[in-house]
Amino acid sequence: MRLFIPFFLLFCVSNCWAQTSTTRIIIKRSAKDSARIMSLTKTSHSCQYMTKNEKETLQWLNIARMYPKWFIYFNKLTPSADSFKNGLYNKLKTMRPMKEKLLPDSVLWSSALCHAIYTGKTGFIGHERKGSNCPKKYSSECIHYGISSPQSIILALLIDQDVSSLGHRKICLNPRQKRVGISTKNHRSKYLKTTVLDFK
């Protein structure tokens, strides 16, 4: 079964990001500082091809990459007997914060959109693009299944429960990844939703 899905070759420039300083912030755990972290990582409304949830998913990914200790704080992460949750806690606690935001990219978004639509209509689960007209525009890909908030999507990918390679965590926290396209669509399966993240 081949589905033809048109691509929207939109190009996101720097104004997709709110023009805010990326100066490091001393963590004071105050409401004012929490609000500033959210402001610094917010995706601008000028990225009109992205939905509100897709923008928020990217925002939470950037919080984890740029302000890992704040991600711990926001998600109430603590040392855990679960090796995957504990591994994430230790990783975020010790990792070097990234200075630059992971930027939204319209070509990668189109790639993610195509796969999300195709797999959603067919009920397919996985990365394989055989049988679709979705070209591989990305270098790495993560897929989340299920109805979840943007915050929960990123947390689940970073915990990477029962994935021995920790592939999703490694991709999301890889400083060599500079751009990403994120698309969330309905999925014809028990999961009901799928979110595709294509990186480059």
mmCIF file of C-alpha atoms in Angstrom:
data_model
loop_
_atom_site.group_PDB
_atom_site.id
_atom_site.type_symbol
_atom_site.label_atom_id
_atom_site.label_comp_id
_atom_site.label_asym_id
_atom_site.label_seq_id
_atom_site.Cartn_x
_atom_site.Cartn_y
_atom_site.Cartn_z
ATOM 1 C CA MET A 1 0.000 0.000 0.000
ATOM 2 C CA ARG A 2 1.547 3.280 -1.107
ATOM 3 C CA LEU A 3 0.260 6.592 0.085
ATOM 4 C CA PHE A 4 1.176 9.813 -1.611
ATOM 5 C CA ILE A 5 1.718 12.525 0.924
ATOM 6 C CA PRO A 6 2.672 15.989 -0.328
ATOM 7 C CA PHE A 7 5.543 17.748 1.352
ATOM 8 C CA PHE A 8 5.407 21.338 2.449
ATOM 9 C CA LEU A 9 8.868 22.699 1.845
ATOM 10 C CA LEU A 10 8.784 25.426 4.391
ATOM 11 C CA PHE A 11 11.938 26.915 5.740
ATOM 12 C CA CYS A 12 12.250 27.898 9.363
ATOM 13 C CA VAL A 13 14.735 30.660 10.031
ATOM 14 C CA SER A 14 16.070 31.995 13.266
ATOM 15 C CA ASN A 15 12.870 33.904 14.042
ATOM 16 C CA CYS A 16 11.271 30.561 14.930
ATOM 17 C CA TRP A 17 12.886 31.118 18.284
ATOM 18 C CA ALA A 18 11.955 33.851 20.657
ATOM 19 C CA GLN A 19 14.932 36.186 20.878
ATOM 20 C CA THR A 20 16.005 35.521 24.436
ATOM 21 C CA SER A 21 19.345 35.247 26.134
ATOM 22 C CA THR A 22 20.828 31.802 26.766
ATOM 23 C CA THR A 23 22.883 33.013 29.708
ATOM 24 C CA ARG A 24 23.274 30.354 32.365
ATOM 25 C CA ILE A 25 20.946 30.780 35.313
ATOM 26 C CA ILE A 26 21.699 30.007 38.913
ATOM 27 C CA ILE A 27 19.055 27.544 40.040
ATOM 28 C CA LYS A 28 17.090 29.159 42.862
ATOM 29 C CA ARG A 29 13.986 27.009 42.464
ATOM 30 C CA SER A 30 11.772 30.074 42.561
ATOM 31 C CA ALA A 31 8.621 30.575 40.519
ATOM 32 C CA LYS A 32 10.263 33.558 38.830
ATOM 33 C CA ASP A 33 13.296 31.526 37.760
ATOM 34 C CA SER A 34 11.105 28.630 36.621
ATOM 35 C CA ALA A 35 9.145 31.019 34.423
ATOM 36 C CA ARG A 36 12.367 32.375 32.959
ATOM 37 C CA ILE A 37 13.574 28.883 32.041
ATOM 38 C CA MET A 38 10.290 28.270 30.246
ATOM 39 C CA SER A 39 10.653 31.583 28.433
ATOM 40 C CA LEU A 40 14.235 30.883 27.352
ATOM 41 C CA THR A 41 13.307 27.547 25.817
ATOM 42 C CA LYS A 42 10.031 28.544 24.193
ATOM 43 C CA THR A 43 9.541 28.079 20.452
ATOM 44 C CA SER A 44 8.251 31.218 18.769
ATOM 45 C CA HIS A 45 4.712 31.392 17.377
ATOM 46 C CA SER A 46 6.272 32.321 14.021
ATOM 47 C CA CYS A 47 6.881 28.599 13.351
ATOM 48 C CA GLN A 48 3.363 28.298 11.977
ATOM 49 C CA TYR A 49 3.807 24.801 10.556
ATOM 50 C CA MET A 50 4.189 23.364 14.061
ATOM 51 C CA THR A 51 1.244 22.723 16.347
ATOM 52 C CA LYS A 52 1.172 23.988 19.917
ATOM 53 C CA ASN A 53 1.922 20.491 21.252
ATOM 54 C CA GLU A 54 4.799 19.991 18.820
ATOM 55 C CA LYS A 55 6.341 23.277 19.929
ATOM 56 C CA GLU A 56 5.958 22.302 23.574
ATOM 57 C CA THR A 57 7.541 18.902 22.897
ATOM 58 C CA LEU A 58 10.562 20.685 21.442
ATOM 59 C CA GLN A 59 10.604 23.037 24.414
ATOM 60 C CA TRP A 60 10.807 20.160 26.893
ATOM 61 C CA LEU A 61 13.545 18.542 24.859
ATOM 62 C CA ASN A 62 15.551 21.754 25.029
ATOM 63 C CA ILE A 63 15.012 22.070 28.757
ATOM 64 C CA ALA A 64 16.571 18.620 29.168
ATOM 65 C CA ARG A 65 19.490 19.507 26.880
ATOM 66 C CA MET A 66 20.197 23.059 28.076
ATOM 67 C CA TYR A 67 19.016 22.981 31.681
ATOM 68 C CA PRO A 68 19.242 19.320 32.776
ATOM 69 C CA LYS A 69 19.048 20.086 36.499
ATOM 70 C CA TRP A 70 15.914 22.099 35.895
ATOM 71 C CA PHE A 71 14.473 19.126 33.990
ATOM 72 C CA ILE A 72 15.163 17.033 37.094
ATOM 73 C CA TYR A 73 13.398 19.640 39.211
ATOM 74 C CA PHE A 74 10.378 20.085 36.935
ATOM 75 C CA ASN A 75 9.841 16.306 36.680
ATOM 76 C CA LYS A 76 10.564 15.594 40.362
ATOM 77 C CA LEU A 77 13.224 13.035 39.457
ATOM 78 C CA THR A 78 15.067 11.362 42.316
ATOM 79 C CA PRO A 79 17.456 8.419 42.759
ATOM 80 C CA SER A 80 15.460 5.295 41.989
ATOM 81 C CA ALA A 81 15.664 1.526 42.368
ATOM 82 C CA ASP A 82 14.592 1.344 38.725
ATOM 83 C CA SER A 83 17.848 1.274 36.741
ATOM 84 C CA PHE A 84 16.432 3.208 33.774
ATOM 85 C CA LYS A 85 14.964 6.027 35.884
ATOM 86 C CA ASN A 86 18.063 6.136 38.046
ATOM 87 C CA GLY A 87 20.273 6.191 34.971
ATOM 88 C CA LEU A 88 18.431 9.211 33.612
ATOM 89 C CA TYR A 89 18.653 10.980 36.956
ATOM 90 C CA ASN A 90 22.434 10.455 37.095
ATOM 91 C CA LYS A 91 22.880 11.435 33.449
ATOM 92 C CA LEU A 92 21.018 14.720 33.827
ATOM 93 C CA LYS A 93 22.700 15.481 37.138
ATOM 94 C CA THR A 94 26.224 15.158 35.705
ATOM 95 C CA MET A 95 25.902 16.122 32.027
ATOM 96 C CA ARG A 96 27.308 19.373 30.654
ATOM 97 C CA PRO A 97 24.451 21.732 29.674
ATOM 98 C CA MET A 98 24.294 22.554 25.981
ATOM 99 C CA LYS A 99 24.637 26.208 25.108
ATOM 100 C CA GLU A 100 22.575 26.204 21.922
ATOM 101 C CA LYS A 101 18.950 25.337 21.348
ATOM 102 C CA LEU A 102 17.939 22.422 19.195
ATOM 103 C CA LEU A 103 16.292 24.301 16.330
ATOM 104 C CA PRO A 104 13.076 23.397 14.517
ATOM 105 C CA ASP A 105 13.561 22.493 10.853
ATOM 106 C CA SER A 106 10.718 22.467 8.308
ATOM 107 C CA VAL A 107 12.274 19.792 6.066
ATOM 108 C CA LEU A 108 12.754 17.466 9.041
ATOM 109 C CA TRP A 109 9.229 18.318 10.186
ATOM 110 C CA SER A 110 7.890 17.308 6.766
ATOM 111 C CA SER A 111 9.781 14.032 7.042
ATOM 112 C CA ALA A 112 8.350 13.373 10.513
ATOM 113 C CA LEU A 113 4.869 14.411 9.362
ATOM 114 C CA CYS A 114 4.958 12.012 6.423
ATOM 115 C CA HIS A 115 5.950 9.047 8.599
ATOM 116 C CA ALA A 116 3.426 9.957 11.297
ATOM 117 C CA ILE A 117 0.591 10.139 8.742
ATOM 118 C CA TYR A 118 1.610 6.954 6.919
ATOM 119 C CA THR A 119 2.062 4.822 10.023
ATOM 120 C CA GLY A 120 -1.031 6.318 11.612
ATOM 121 C CA LYS A 121 -3.232 5.325 8.677
ATOM 122 C CA THR A 122 -1.733 1.855 8.286
ATOM 123 C CA GLY A 123 -1.274 1.059 11.986
ATOM 124 C CA PHE A 124 2.404 0.275 11.393
ATOM 125 C CA ILE A 125 4.759 0.543 14.365
ATOM 126 C CA GLY A 126 8.436 1.194 13.717
ATOM 127 C CA HIS A 127 10.940 3.223 11.701
ATOM 128 C CA GLU A 128 10.763 1.300 8.417
ATOM 129 C CA ARG A 129 9.575 3.500 5.528
ATOM 130 C CA LYS A 130 9.203 0.765 2.942
ATOM 131 C CA GLY A 131 5.859 1.077 1.152
ATOM 132 C CA SER A 132 5.494 4.798 1.762
ATOM 133 C CA ASN A 133 6.620 7.831 -0.204
ATOM 134 C CA CYS A 134 8.397 9.213 2.844
ATOM 135 C CA PRO A 135 12.045 9.952 2.036
ATOM 136 C CA LYS A 136 14.672 9.609 4.728
ATOM 137 C CA LYS A 137 15.713 13.187 5.427
ATOM 138 C CA TYR A 138 16.993 12.579 8.940
ATOM 139 C CA SER A 139 20.123 11.127 10.533
ATOM 140 C CA SER A 140 18.379 9.865 13.697
ATOM 141 C CA GLU A 141 14.769 9.228 14.621
ATOM 142 C CA CYS A 142 12.766 8.698 17.801
ATOM 143 C CA ILE A 143 9.119 7.632 17.912
ATOM 144 C CA HIS A 144 6.747 7.766 20.866
ATOM 145 C CA TYR A 145 3.407 5.965 20.909
ATOM 146 C CA GLY A 146 0.496 6.886 23.124
ATOM 147 C CA ILE A 147 -1.606 9.833 24.269
ATOM 148 C CA SER A 148 0.791 11.865 26.391
ATOM 149 C CA SER A 149 1.579 15.468 27.171
ATOM 150 C CA PRO A 150 4.667 17.012 25.511
ATOM 151 C CA GLN A 151 6.459 16.868 28.858
ATOM 152 C CA SER A 152 5.613 13.175 29.302
ATOM 153 C CA ILE A 153 6.706 12.325 25.748
ATOM 154 C CA ILE A 154 10.217 13.668 26.328
ATOM 155 C CA LEU A 155 10.431 12.121 29.789
ATOM 156 C CA ALA A 156 9.471 8.703 28.393
ATOM 157 C CA LEU A 157 12.029 8.931 25.578
ATOM 158 C CA LEU A 158 14.746 9.918 28.045
ATOM 159 C CA ILE A 159 13.924 7.184 30.550
ATOM 160 C CA ASP A 160 13.908 4.726 27.626
ATOM 161 C CA GLN A 161 12.348 2.039 29.793
ATOM 162 C CA ASP A 162 13.515 -1.512 28.966
ATOM 163 C CA VAL A 163 15.557 -0.348 25.949
ATOM 164 C CA SER A 164 18.975 -1.777 26.716
ATOM 165 C CA SER A 165 20.784 0.391 24.158
ATOM 166 C CA LEU A 166 19.228 3.607 25.559
ATOM 167 C CA GLY A 167 19.028 4.672 21.927
ATOM 168 C CA HIS A 168 16.282 7.271 22.396
ATOM 169 C CA ARG A 169 18.051 8.889 25.343
ATOM 170 C CA LYS A 170 21.346 9.030 23.473
ATOM 171 C CA ILE A 171 19.750 10.606 20.414
ATOM 172 C CA CYS A 172 17.798 13.216 22.384
ATOM 173 C CA LEU A 173 20.828 14.254 24.459
ATOM 174 C CA ASN A 174 23.382 14.097 21.645
ATOM 175 C CA PRO A 175 25.009 17.546 21.318
ATOM 176 C CA ARG A 176 25.783 16.837 17.652
ATOM 177 C CA GLN A 177 22.079 16.969 16.877
ATOM 178 C CA LYS A 178 21.378 20.567 15.851
ATOM 179 C CA ARG A 179 17.917 20.477 14.251
ATOM 180 C CA VAL A 180 14.719 18.509 14.648
ATOM 181 C CA GLY A 181 11.279 18.040 13.123
ATOM 182 C CA ILE A 182 8.450 16.858 15.378
ATOM 183 C CA SER A 183 5.015 15.680 14.276
ATOM 184 C CA THR A 184 2.171 14.176 16.323
ATOM 185 C CA LYS A 185 -0.715 12.410 14.559
ATOM 186 C CA ASN A 186 -3.484 9.923 15.235
ATOM 187 C CA HIS A 187 -2.438 6.265 15.075
ATOM 188 C CA ARG A 188 -4.604 3.335 14.066
ATOM 189 C CA SER A 189 -3.589 1.139 16.965
ATOM 190 C CA LYS A 190 -4.193 0.712 20.679
ATOM 191 C CA TYR A 191 -1.829 3.659 21.234
ATOM 192 C CA LEU A 192 -4.123 6.113 19.363
ATOM 193 C CA LYS A 193 -1.314 8.677 18.900
ATOM 194 C CA THR A 194 2.228 8.718 17.578
ATOM 195 C CA THR A 195 4.898 11.404 17.829
ATOM 196 C CA VAL A 196 7.810 11.248 15.386
ATOM 197 C CA LEU A 197 11.032 13.185 16.029
ATOM 198 C CA ASP A 198 13.489 13.391 13.128
ATOM 199 C CA PHE A 199 16.949 14.759 13.953
ATOM 200 C CA LYS A 200 19.936 15.961 11.976
#
